[in-house]
Amino acid sequence: MSGSDTFRAEVRQWLEANCPPSMRMPVKTDQDMVWGGSRITFHSADQRLWFERMRDRGWLVPGWPKAYGGGGLEPRELRILEKEMRALGCRQPQYNLGIWMLGPVLLEFGTEPQKLEHLVPMARGEVRWCQGFSEPSAGSDLASLRTAAVRDGEDFVITGQKIWTSHGDKADWMYALVRTDPQAKKQQGISFILLDMKTPGIIVRPLGLISGKSEFCEVFFDAVRVPARHVIGGVNQGWRVAKKLLEHERAAMSTLSSGAAPSFDMLTIAKSYLDAAGPVWRDRVAAALMDQQAFSLTMRRLQELMLAREDASGVSSIMKLVQTEQESAKHELLQQLMGQRALSLDSEGFTPEELAVCRFWLYTKSYTIAGGSSEIQLNIIARHVLGLPT
Ligand SMILES: Cc1cc2nc3c(=O)[nH]c(=O)nc-3n(C[C@H](O)[C@H](O)[C@H](O)COP(=O)(O)OP(=O)(O)OC[C@H]3O[C@@H](n4cnc5c(N)ncnc54)[C@H](O)[C@@H]3O)c2cc1C
């Protein structure tokens, strides 16, 4: 038996023994997801058990070094763990922007004290992070951001506004982009800074959404004092940290259909409608399912490629573009197949599943905007992958 086979057998045995059966079901609603942080909420005893067992093993972040609270797994072992979890249908024990996006850039750009201060509690699911990048006039053109950070002794004093901050009202800390040199070329005057959401002067206002539920907030900074030691990667060096973080965000968004977000087993729902709908619909559903399968196989190959490459911005953009467009098209197809049964957000006379299909049909449209819109991904692919002139 090779080392990999022994490790695979151990992992399988541990998961079988420790992942409660109810944590092996697909994620269907928000309540199936556990968001880490100081206000962590468990909706069942099994959710808590699964979270605690994975946390105690360091497997909330299995690939991080043990010194920062991770599981210390090698990339090869990490792939085995992911594969075994997928095979058993294990849910993610915790959801947290910190783990998907901030953690990897802290590992790359953070100083030792910054890593110890932030990665260890993140690895234990104790801090919930939000992302303060977009501003009212800086979305796709992120480098135009205007939120100002002015040095004053050991601190920066931050004044300005962020928008579309997902779960800003529930987060403990924010990682943000701020302008520290208004005279420099726009990408060169930006710093990447971490701030405690309890700091005086931060005002968070929730925003409404078409799908009835909202995760969005506006965040205002009124002379917010943040220690300069919370700048990551150097003052005025924030753009390269941000670009790297966006690669991780796009890679994370490429896993939406593999249980990372609430979704629907298209075949199970479609079966109830296909007999009445006829052969053309059968073909359309089959084509969508084949696309989904092809993406998931390509994704596994690209993950290996990303592990080996320095600059993976083009790869993560391709994956994000295809996955989010596919998820949006899949829910559009389901919605068309179900007709008016999928056209209510909250009326009586509809099943919870029908209401959820409608909600997700609307919500998946946002996937093609979040983390950089599809048009922006096409621009990046044109420039970085195809080398087309700009
Ligand atoms: C679900 C969701 C969650 C989000 N969460 C966060 C968050 O937590 N934190 C955060 O900071 N932001 C967040 N955002 C904001 C997101 O990053 C921005 O919405 C996105 O970058 C687009 O910016 P914008 O909305 O200002 O649109 P704009 O930049 O105004 O773009 C409008 C339209 O113009 C197109 N366009 C713009 N420039 C170009 C170009 N050069 N070439 C071709 N087409 C172009 C765009 O594709 C788009 O269709 C979230 C967004 C969504 C939908």
Short mmCIF file of C-alpha atoms and ligand atoms in Angstrom, two decimals:
data_model
loop_
_atom_site.label_atom_id
_atom_site.label_comp_id
_atom_site.label_asym_id
_atom_site.label_seq_id
_atom_site.Cartn_x
_atom_site.Cartn_y
_atom_site.Cartn_z
CA MET A 1 0.00 0.00 0.00
CA SER A 2 1.47 3.44 -0.98
CA GLY A 3 1.57 6.42 1.41
CA SER A 4 -1.35 7.98 -0.49
CA ASP A 5 -3.42 4.82 -0.17
CA THR A 6 -2.80 4.63 3.57
CA PHE A 7 -3.71 8.31 3.99
CA ARG A 8 -6.85 7.86 1.85
CA ALA A 9 -7.95 4.88 3.96
CA GLU A 10 -7.39 6.82 7.20
CA VAL A 11 -9.30 9.85 5.93
CA ARG A 12 -12.21 7.72 4.72
CA GLN A 13 -12.41 5.92 8.03
CA TRP A 14 -12.27 9.17 10.01
CA LEU A 15 -14.96 10.85 7.89
CA GLU A 16 -17.22 7.80 8.09
CA ALA A 17 -16.89 7.83 11.89
CA ASN A 18 -17.12 11.60 12.44
CA CYS A 19 -19.35 13.18 9.78
CA PRO A 20 -22.95 12.85 11.06
CA PRO A 21 -25.36 11.46 8.40
CA SER A 22 -27.36 14.72 8.33
CA MET A 23 -24.14 16.57 7.39
CA ARG A 24 -23.83 14.40 4.28
CA MET A 25 -26.94 15.90 2.65
CA PRO A 26 -26.76 18.61 -0.06
CA VAL A 27 -26.88 22.23 1.12
CA LYS A 28 -30.37 23.45 0.21
CA THR A 29 -31.06 26.48 2.35
CA ASP A 30 -29.15 29.20 4.20
CA GLN A 31 -29.81 27.31 7.43
CA ASP A 32 -27.68 24.44 6.12
CA MET A 33 -24.66 26.76 6.13
CA VAL A 34 -22.69 27.60 9.28
CA TRP A 35 -21.01 31.00 9.09
CA GLY A 36 -18.06 31.27 11.47
CA GLY A 37 -17.46 34.24 13.74
CA SER A 38 -18.26 35.60 17.18
CA ARG A 39 -22.00 35.24 16.43
CA ILE A 40 -21.78 31.71 15.04
CA THR A 41 -25.20 30.02 15.00
CA PHE A 42 -25.85 26.29 14.75
CA HIS A 43 -29.25 25.15 13.52
CA SER A 44 -28.79 21.56 14.74
CA ALA A 45 -26.66 19.57 17.18
CA ASP A 46 -25.08 17.74 14.22
CA GLN A 47 -23.95 21.04 12.67
CA ARG A 48 -22.16 21.93 15.91
CA LEU A 49 -20.62 18.46 16.23
CA TRP A 50 -19.33 18.45 12.65
CA PHE A 51 -17.93 21.98 13.01
CA GLU A 52 -16.18 21.16 16.32
CA ARG A 53 -14.72 17.87 15.12
CA MET A 54 -13.31 19.42 11.96
CA ARG A 55 -12.03 22.47 13.90
CA ASP A 56 -10.27 20.30 16.50
CA ARG A 57 -8.54 18.37 13.76
CA GLY A 58 -7.40 21.60 12.03
CA TRP A 59 -9.54 20.67 9.03
CA LEU A 60 -11.53 23.91 8.83
CA VAL A 61 -8.34 24.90 6.97
CA PRO A 62 -6.66 21.57 6.25
CA GLY A 63 -3.99 22.98 3.92
CA TRP A 64 -2.72 25.72 6.27
CA PRO A 65 0.41 25.11 8.37
CA LYS A 66 -0.19 23.71 11.85
CA ALA A 67 1.57 26.76 13.36
CA TYR A 68 -1.40 28.88 12.23
CA GLY A 69 -4.11 26.46 13.32
CA GLY A 70 -4.35 24.47 10.09
CA GLY A 71 -4.18 20.76 9.42
CA GLY A 72 -0.70 20.95 7.84
CA LEU A 73 -1.71 18.73 4.89
CA GLU A 74 0.46 18.59 1.76
CA PRO A 75 -1.33 19.56 -1.51
CA ARG A 76 -1.54 15.87 -2.46
CA GLU A 77 -3.17 15.02 0.91
CA LEU A 78 -5.50 18.00 0.60
CA ARG A 79 -6.77 16.72 -2.76
CA ILE A 80 -7.39 13.31 -1.18
CA LEU A 81 -9.36 14.85 1.70
CA GLU A 82 -11.43 16.96 -0.73
CA LYS A 83 -12.12 13.93 -2.90
CA GLU A 84 -13.17 11.77 0.05
CA MET A 85 -15.43 14.52 1.40
CA ARG A 86 -17.00 14.87 -2.04
CA ALA A 87 -17.50 11.10 -2.34
CA LEU A 88 -19.27 10.97 1.01
CA GLY A 89 -21.26 14.17 0.31
CA CYS A 90 -19.84 15.94 3.41
CA ARG A 91 -20.91 19.55 3.81
CA GLN A 92 -18.40 22.33 4.39
CA PRO A 93 -18.26 22.60 8.21
CA GLN A 94 -17.90 26.40 8.04
CA TYR A 95 -18.34 29.31 5.60
CA ASN A 96 -16.12 32.36 5.97
CA LEU A 97 -14.68 34.87 3.49
CA GLY A 98 -11.61 34.97 5.72
CA ILE A 99 -10.75 31.38 4.98
CA TRP A 100 -11.41 31.45 1.24
CA MET A 101 -9.86 34.81 0.45
CA LEU A 102 -8.00 36.62 3.22
CA GLY A 103 -6.22 33.61 4.75
CA PRO A 104 -4.32 32.66 1.58
CA VAL A 105 -3.09 36.24 1.02
CA LEU A 106 -2.07 36.59 4.67
CA LEU A 107 -0.05 33.41 4.29
CA GLU A 108 1.65 34.96 1.27
CA PHE A 109 2.01 38.64 2.24
CA GLY A 110 1.52 38.84 6.04
CA THR A 111 4.29 39.34 8.59
CA GLU A 112 4.74 36.66 11.26
CA PRO A 113 2.90 38.71 13.96
CA GLN A 114 0.03 39.43 11.48
CA LYS A 115 -0.28 35.73 10.65
CA LEU A 116 -0.35 34.71 14.31
CA GLU A 117 -2.86 37.43 15.23
CA HIS A 118 -5.33 36.73 12.42
CA LEU A 119 -4.86 33.24 11.01
CA VAL A 120 -5.13 31.33 14.28
CA PRO A 121 -8.61 32.63 15.27
CA MET A 122 -9.69 32.34 11.61
CA ALA A 123 -8.66 28.67 11.58
CA ARG A 124 -10.86 28.10 14.65
CA GLY A 125 -13.86 29.82 13.03
CA GLU A 126 -13.91 32.55 15.69
CA VAL A 127 -13.85 35.63 13.45
CA ARG A 128 -16.17 36.47 10.56
CA TRP A 129 -14.68 38.65 7.81
CA CYS A 130 -16.26 40.91 5.22
CA GLN A 131 -14.78 42.50 2.11
CA GLY A 132 -14.53 46.29 1.77
CA PHE A 133 -13.48 46.72 -1.86
CA SER A 134 -16.35 48.20 -3.95
CA GLU A 135 -17.39 51.84 -3.69
CA PRO A 136 -20.24 53.76 -5.36
CA SER A 137 -17.91 54.82 -8.21
CA ALA A 138 -15.38 51.97 -8.03
CA GLY A 139 -16.76 48.53 -8.94
CA SER A 140 -15.34 47.06 -12.15
CA ASP A 141 -12.84 49.92 -12.13
CA LEU A 142 -11.78 49.09 -8.58
CA ALA A 143 -8.53 51.04 -8.70
CA SER A 144 -10.59 54.29 -8.80
CA LEU A 145 -11.52 53.82 -5.15
CA ARG A 146 -11.53 56.98 -3.06
CA THR A 147 -11.85 55.94 0.61
CA ALA A 148 -8.90 57.84 2.12
CA ALA A 149 -6.49 56.68 4.80
CA VAL A 150 -4.26 59.44 6.19
CA ARG A 151 -1.29 58.61 8.41
CA ASP A 152 -1.42 60.10 11.91
CA GLY A 153 1.33 58.80 14.21
CA GLU A 154 0.95 55.04 14.67
CA ASP A 155 -2.50 55.01 13.03
CA PHE A 156 -4.28 55.60 9.75
CA VAL A 157 -7.45 57.71 9.89
CA ILE A 158 -9.98 56.39 7.37
CA THR A 159 -12.80 58.41 5.80
CA GLY A 160 -15.09 57.29 2.97
CA GLN A 161 -17.64 54.68 1.95
CA LYS A 162 -17.88 51.07 0.78
CA ILE A 163 -20.90 49.47 -0.90
CA TRP A 164 -22.21 45.94 -1.65
CA THR A 165 -20.40 44.69 1.46
CA SER A 166 -21.81 41.18 1.83
CA HIS A 167 -22.78 40.41 5.46
CA GLY A 168 -21.10 43.62 6.64
CA ASP A 169 -23.63 43.76 9.49
CA LYS A 170 -22.62 40.31 10.74
CA ALA A 171 -18.86 40.54 10.32
CA ASP A 172 -16.33 40.97 13.13
CA TRP A 173 -13.53 42.32 10.93
CA MET A 174 -13.18 43.76 7.42
CA TYR A 175 -10.31 43.62 4.96
CA ALA A 176 -10.42 46.79 2.90
CA LEU A 177 -8.70 48.73 0.15
CA VAL A 178 -7.96 52.36 0.98
CA ARG A 179 -6.17 55.19 -0.81
CA THR A 180 -2.99 56.10 1.06
CA ASP A 181 -1.35 58.20 -1.68
CA PRO A 182 -3.77 60.41 -3.64
CA GLN A 183 -0.91 61.79 -5.80
CA ALA A 184 0.35 58.41 -7.10
CA LYS A 185 -0.88 56.59 -10.24
CA LYS A 186 -4.18 55.06 -9.15
CA GLN A 187 -3.04 51.43 -8.67
CA GLN A 188 0.08 52.56 -6.84
CA GLY A 189 -1.57 54.66 -4.11
CA ILE A 190 -3.66 51.86 -2.59
CA SER A 191 -3.12 49.94 0.68
CA PHE A 192 -4.74 46.75 1.94
CA ILE A 193 -5.78 47.13 5.58
CA LEU A 194 -7.60 45.10 8.23
CA LEU A 195 -10.11 46.76 10.54
CA ASP A 196 -12.15 45.73 13.54
CA MET A 197 -15.84 46.44 12.77
CA LYS A 198 -16.34 47.62 16.37
CA THR A 199 -13.96 50.57 15.86
CA PRO A 200 -15.70 53.92 16.60
CA GLY A 201 -16.76 55.79 13.43
CA ILE A 202 -17.85 52.72 11.39
CA ILE A 203 -21.53 52.83 10.41
CA VAL A 204 -23.12 49.80 8.68
CA ARG A 205 -26.44 50.12 6.81
CA PRO A 206 -28.14 47.03 5.28
CA LEU A 207 -29.41 47.31 1.64
CA GLY A 208 -32.46 45.61 0.01
CA LEU A 209 -32.40 43.08 -2.87
CA ILE A 210 -34.84 41.95 -5.60
CA SER A 211 -34.90 38.35 -4.26
CA GLY A 212 -36.46 39.47 -1.00
CA LYS A 213 -33.46 38.68 1.15
CA SER A 214 -30.40 40.87 1.37
CA GLU A 215 -26.83 40.20 2.39
CA PHE A 216 -25.64 43.62 1.24
CA CYS A 217 -24.60 46.59 3.33
CA GLU A 218 -23.20 50.05 2.86
CA VAL A 219 -20.34 50.81 5.23
CA PHE A 220 -19.39 54.39 6.11
CA PHE A 221 -16.11 55.44 7.72
CA ASP A 222 -16.09 58.67 9.67
CA ALA A 223 -12.48 59.36 10.80
CA VAL A 224 -11.94 55.72 11.78
CA ARG A 225 -8.60 55.21 13.54
CA VAL A 226 -6.84 51.97 12.54
CA PRO A 227 -3.35 50.93 13.72
CA ALA A 228 -0.83 51.08 10.85
CA ARG A 229 0.40 47.59 11.81
CA HIS A 230 -2.82 46.27 10.21
CA VAL A 231 -1.60 47.18 6.69
CA ILE A 232 -0.83 43.96 4.77
CA GLY A 233 1.96 43.77 2.19
CA GLY A 234 3.28 47.33 2.74
CA VAL A 235 1.83 50.85 2.47
CA ASN A 236 0.87 51.70 -1.16
CA GLN A 237 1.46 48.03 -2.12
CA GLY A 238 -2.18 46.97 -1.69
CA TRP A 239 -3.04 46.48 -5.37
CA ARG A 240 -0.90 43.35 -5.78
CA VAL A 241 -2.43 41.92 -2.55
CA ALA A 242 -5.94 42.73 -3.87
CA LYS A 243 -5.26 41.09 -7.26
CA LYS A 244 -4.13 37.93 -5.52
CA LEU A 245 -7.15 37.96 -3.23
CA LEU A 246 -9.46 38.30 -6.24
CA GLU A 247 -7.84 35.19 -7.75
CA HIS A 248 -8.80 33.29 -4.60
CA GLU A 249 -12.32 34.77 -4.67
CA ARG A 250 -12.78 33.68 -8.29
CA ALA A 251 -11.41 30.23 -7.58
CA ALA A 252 -13.84 29.90 -4.65
CA MET A 253 -16.73 31.00 -6.90
CA SER A 254 -15.79 28.22 -9.31
CA THR A 255 -16.95 25.65 -6.76
CA LEU A 256 -20.52 26.94 -6.42
CA SER A 257 -22.16 23.88 -7.95
CA SER A 258 -20.08 21.38 -5.97
CA GLY A 259 -21.97 21.94 -2.75
CA ALA A 260 -20.23 25.20 -1.79
CA ALA A 261 -23.48 27.16 -2.10
CA PRO A 262 -27.15 26.25 -1.81
CA SER A 263 -28.17 24.74 -5.13
CA PHE A 264 -30.57 22.20 -6.53
CA ASP A 265 -30.11 18.74 -7.88
CA MET A 266 -31.44 19.64 -11.29
CA LEU A 267 -32.25 16.08 -12.28
CA THR A 268 -34.36 15.39 -9.18
CA ILE A 269 -36.52 18.48 -9.76
CA ALA A 270 -36.62 18.15 -13.53
CA LYS A 271 -37.89 14.55 -13.35
CA SER A 272 -41.20 15.72 -11.87
CA TYR A 273 -41.82 18.03 -14.83
CA LEU A 274 -40.17 16.32 -17.81
CA ASP A 275 -42.92 13.84 -18.70
CA ALA A 276 -45.40 16.64 -19.25
CA ALA A 277 -42.81 18.92 -20.89
CA GLY A 278 -41.73 16.64 -23.79
CA PRO A 279 -38.52 15.59 -25.58
CA VAL A 280 -37.14 19.06 -26.40
CA TRP A 281 -36.99 19.83 -22.68
CA ARG A 282 -35.40 16.44 -22.03
CA ASP A 283 -32.59 17.38 -24.44
CA ARG A 284 -32.08 20.79 -22.85
CA VAL A 285 -31.86 19.31 -19.34
CA ALA A 286 -29.47 16.58 -20.54
CA ALA A 287 -27.24 19.18 -22.23
CA ALA A 288 -27.16 21.29 -19.03
CA LEU A 289 -26.25 18.26 -16.93
CA MET A 290 -23.48 17.28 -19.36
CA ASP A 291 -22.09 20.84 -19.20
CA GLN A 292 -22.12 20.62 -15.43
CA GLN A 293 -20.26 17.30 -15.45
CA ALA A 294 -17.71 18.54 -17.99
CA PHE A 295 -17.07 21.63 -15.88
CA SER A 296 -16.55 19.63 -12.73
CA LEU A 297 -13.94 17.40 -14.46
CA THR A 298 -12.17 20.40 -16.03
CA MET A 299 -12.23 22.14 -12.66
CA ARG A 300 -10.33 19.30 -10.99
CA ARG A 301 -7.65 19.49 -13.70
CA LEU A 302 -7.40 23.29 -13.39
CA GLN A 303 -7.07 23.10 -9.61
CA GLU A 304 -3.87 21.09 -10.08
CA LEU A 305 -2.68 23.70 -12.59
CA MET A 306 -3.41 26.54 -10.16
CA LEU A 307 -1.38 24.83 -7.44
CA ALA A 308 1.61 24.76 -9.75
CA ARG A 309 1.38 28.27 -11.25
CA GLU A 310 2.58 31.62 -9.96
CA ASP A 311 0.10 33.77 -11.90
CA ALA A 312 -3.24 32.03 -12.02
CA SER A 313 -5.37 35.11 -12.71
CA GLY A 314 -6.33 33.95 -16.19
CA VAL A 315 -7.20 30.43 -15.02
CA SER A 316 -9.34 31.59 -12.09
CA SER A 317 -11.15 34.04 -14.39
CA ILE A 318 -12.00 31.28 -16.88
CA MET A 319 -13.27 29.02 -14.11
CA LYS A 320 -15.30 31.80 -12.47
CA LEU A 321 -16.81 32.92 -15.80
CA VAL A 322 -17.87 29.45 -16.93
CA GLN A 323 -19.17 28.31 -13.54
CA THR A 324 -21.26 31.40 -12.76
CA GLU A 325 -22.73 31.61 -16.27
CA GLN A 326 -23.54 27.89 -16.10
CA GLU A 327 -25.20 28.14 -12.67
CA SER A 328 -27.24 31.10 -13.87
CA ALA A 329 -28.30 29.23 -17.05
CA LYS A 330 -29.17 26.10 -15.05
CA HIS A 331 -31.53 28.00 -12.76
CA GLU A 332 -33.00 29.87 -15.75
CA LEU A 333 -33.76 26.49 -17.38
CA LEU A 334 -35.33 25.12 -14.17
CA GLN A 335 -37.43 28.23 -13.85
CA GLN A 336 -38.66 27.92 -17.46
CA LEU A 337 -39.37 24.20 -17.03
CA MET A 338 -41.42 24.75 -13.88
CA GLY A 339 -43.28 27.72 -15.38
CA GLN A 340 -45.47 29.61 -12.95
CA ARG A 341 -44.70 27.12 -10.18
CA ALA A 342 -41.31 28.86 -9.92
CA LEU A 343 -42.59 32.40 -10.05
CA SER A 344 -43.32 33.19 -6.42
CA LEU A 345 -41.05 34.43 -3.67
CA ASP A 346 -43.47 34.12 -0.77
CA SER A 347 -47.09 33.44 -1.87
CA GLU A 348 -49.28 30.75 -0.30
CA GLY A 349 -49.97 27.59 -2.32
CA PHE A 350 -46.32 27.01 -3.29
CA THR A 351 -44.03 24.36 -1.80
CA PRO A 352 -40.85 25.47 0.04
CA GLU A 353 -38.84 23.99 -2.85
CA GLU A 354 -40.75 25.99 -5.47
CA LEU A 355 -40.24 29.21 -3.49
CA ALA A 356 -36.54 28.38 -3.14
CA VAL A 357 -36.13 27.75 -6.90
CA CYS A 358 -37.56 31.21 -7.59
CA ARG A 359 -35.27 32.82 -5.00
CA PHE A 360 -32.20 31.09 -6.41
CA TRP A 361 -33.16 31.83 -10.01
CA LEU A 362 -32.95 35.51 -9.07
CA TYR A 363 -29.92 35.12 -6.81
CA THR A 364 -27.76 33.27 -9.35
CA LYS A 365 -27.93 36.32 -11.61
CA SER A 366 -25.72 38.06 -9.04
CA TYR A 367 -23.05 35.33 -9.39
CA THR A 368 -22.10 36.76 -12.77
CA ILE A 369 -21.45 40.17 -11.17
CA ALA A 370 -19.89 39.34 -7.76
CA GLY A 371 -16.10 39.00 -7.70
CA GLY A 372 -15.88 40.92 -11.01
CA SER A 373 -18.56 40.72 -13.71
CA SER A 374 -18.48 38.30 -16.66
CA GLU A 375 -17.43 41.16 -18.95
CA ILE A 376 -14.46 41.92 -16.70
CA GLN A 377 -13.46 38.22 -16.67
CA LEU A 378 -13.60 38.25 -20.49
CA ASN A 379 -11.30 41.30 -20.49
CA ILE A 380 -8.82 39.51 -18.19
CA ILE A 381 -8.91 36.35 -20.31
CA ALA A 382 -8.39 38.40 -23.49
CA ARG A 383 -5.37 40.13 -21.96
CA HIS A 384 -3.72 37.48 -19.77
CA VAL A 385 -4.65 34.21 -21.46
CA LEU A 386 -5.02 35.07 -25.12
CA GLY A 387 -2.56 38.00 -25.14
CA LEU A 388 -4.89 40.13 -27.26
CA PRO A 389 -4.01 43.84 -27.63
CA THR A 390 -5.88 46.18 -25.25
C1 LIG B 1 -23.70 38.93 -4.75
C2 LIG B 1 -22.68 40.02 -4.72
C3 LIG B 1 -21.84 40.12 -3.61
C4 LIG B 1 -20.90 41.15 -3.55
N1 LIG B 1 -20.15 41.25 -2.41
C5 LIG B 1 -19.24 42.25 -2.32
C6 LIG B 1 -18.46 42.39 -1.12
O1 LIG B 1 -18.62 41.63 -0.16
N2 LIG B 1 -17.56 43.38 -1.07
C7 LIG B 1 -17.34 44.24 -2.11
O2 LIG B 1 -16.45 45.08 -2.01
N3 LIG B 1 -18.09 44.15 -3.25
C8 LIG B 1 -19.03 43.18 -3.37
N4 LIG B 1 -19.80 43.08 -4.51
C9 LIG B 1 -19.68 44.11 -5.56
C10 LIG B 1 -19.05 43.60 -6.85
O3 LIG B 1 -17.67 43.41 -6.70
C11 LIG B 1 -19.37 44.65 -7.93
O4 LIG B 1 -20.77 44.68 -8.08
C12 LIG B 1 -18.72 44.32 -9.25
O5 LIG B 1 -17.33 44.45 -9.19
C13 LIG B 1 -19.26 45.23 -10.38
O6 LIG B 1 -19.16 46.57 -10.02
P1 LIG B 1 -20.44 47.55 -10.11
O7 LIG B 1 -21.59 46.89 -9.44
O8 LIG B 1 -20.00 48.88 -9.61
O9 LIG B 1 -20.78 47.63 -11.66
P2 LIG B 1 -20.08 48.55 -12.74
O10 LIG B 1 -18.61 48.50 -12.58
O11 LIG B 1 -20.73 49.89 -12.73
O12 LIG B 1 -20.46 47.80 -14.09
C14 LIG B 1 -21.74 47.95 -14.70
C15 LIG B 1 -21.76 47.12 -15.98
O13 LIG B 1 -20.74 47.60 -16.89
C16 LIG B 1 -19.89 46.54 -17.29
N5 LIG B 1 -18.51 47.05 -17.41
C17 LIG B 1 -17.87 47.89 -16.56
N6 LIG B 1 -16.61 48.11 -16.97
C18 LIG B 1 -16.43 47.38 -18.10
C19 LIG B 1 -15.34 47.18 -18.99
N7 LIG B 1 -14.16 47.76 -18.78
N8 LIG B 1 -15.52 46.34 -20.04
C20 LIG B 1 -16.71 45.72 -20.26
N9 LIG B 1 -17.80 45.89 -19.45
C21 LIG B 1 -17.67 46.70 -18.39
C22 LIG B 1 -19.97 45.52 -16.17
O14 LIG B 1 -19.66 44.22 -16.62
C23 LIG B 1 -21.43 45.65 -15.75
O15 LIG B 1 -22.23 44.85 -16.59
C24 LIG B 1 -20.77 42.08 -4.61
C25 LIG B 1 -21.60 41.97 -5.72
C26 LIG B 1 -22.54 40.97 -5.78
C27 LIG B 1 -23.44 40.91 -6.98
#
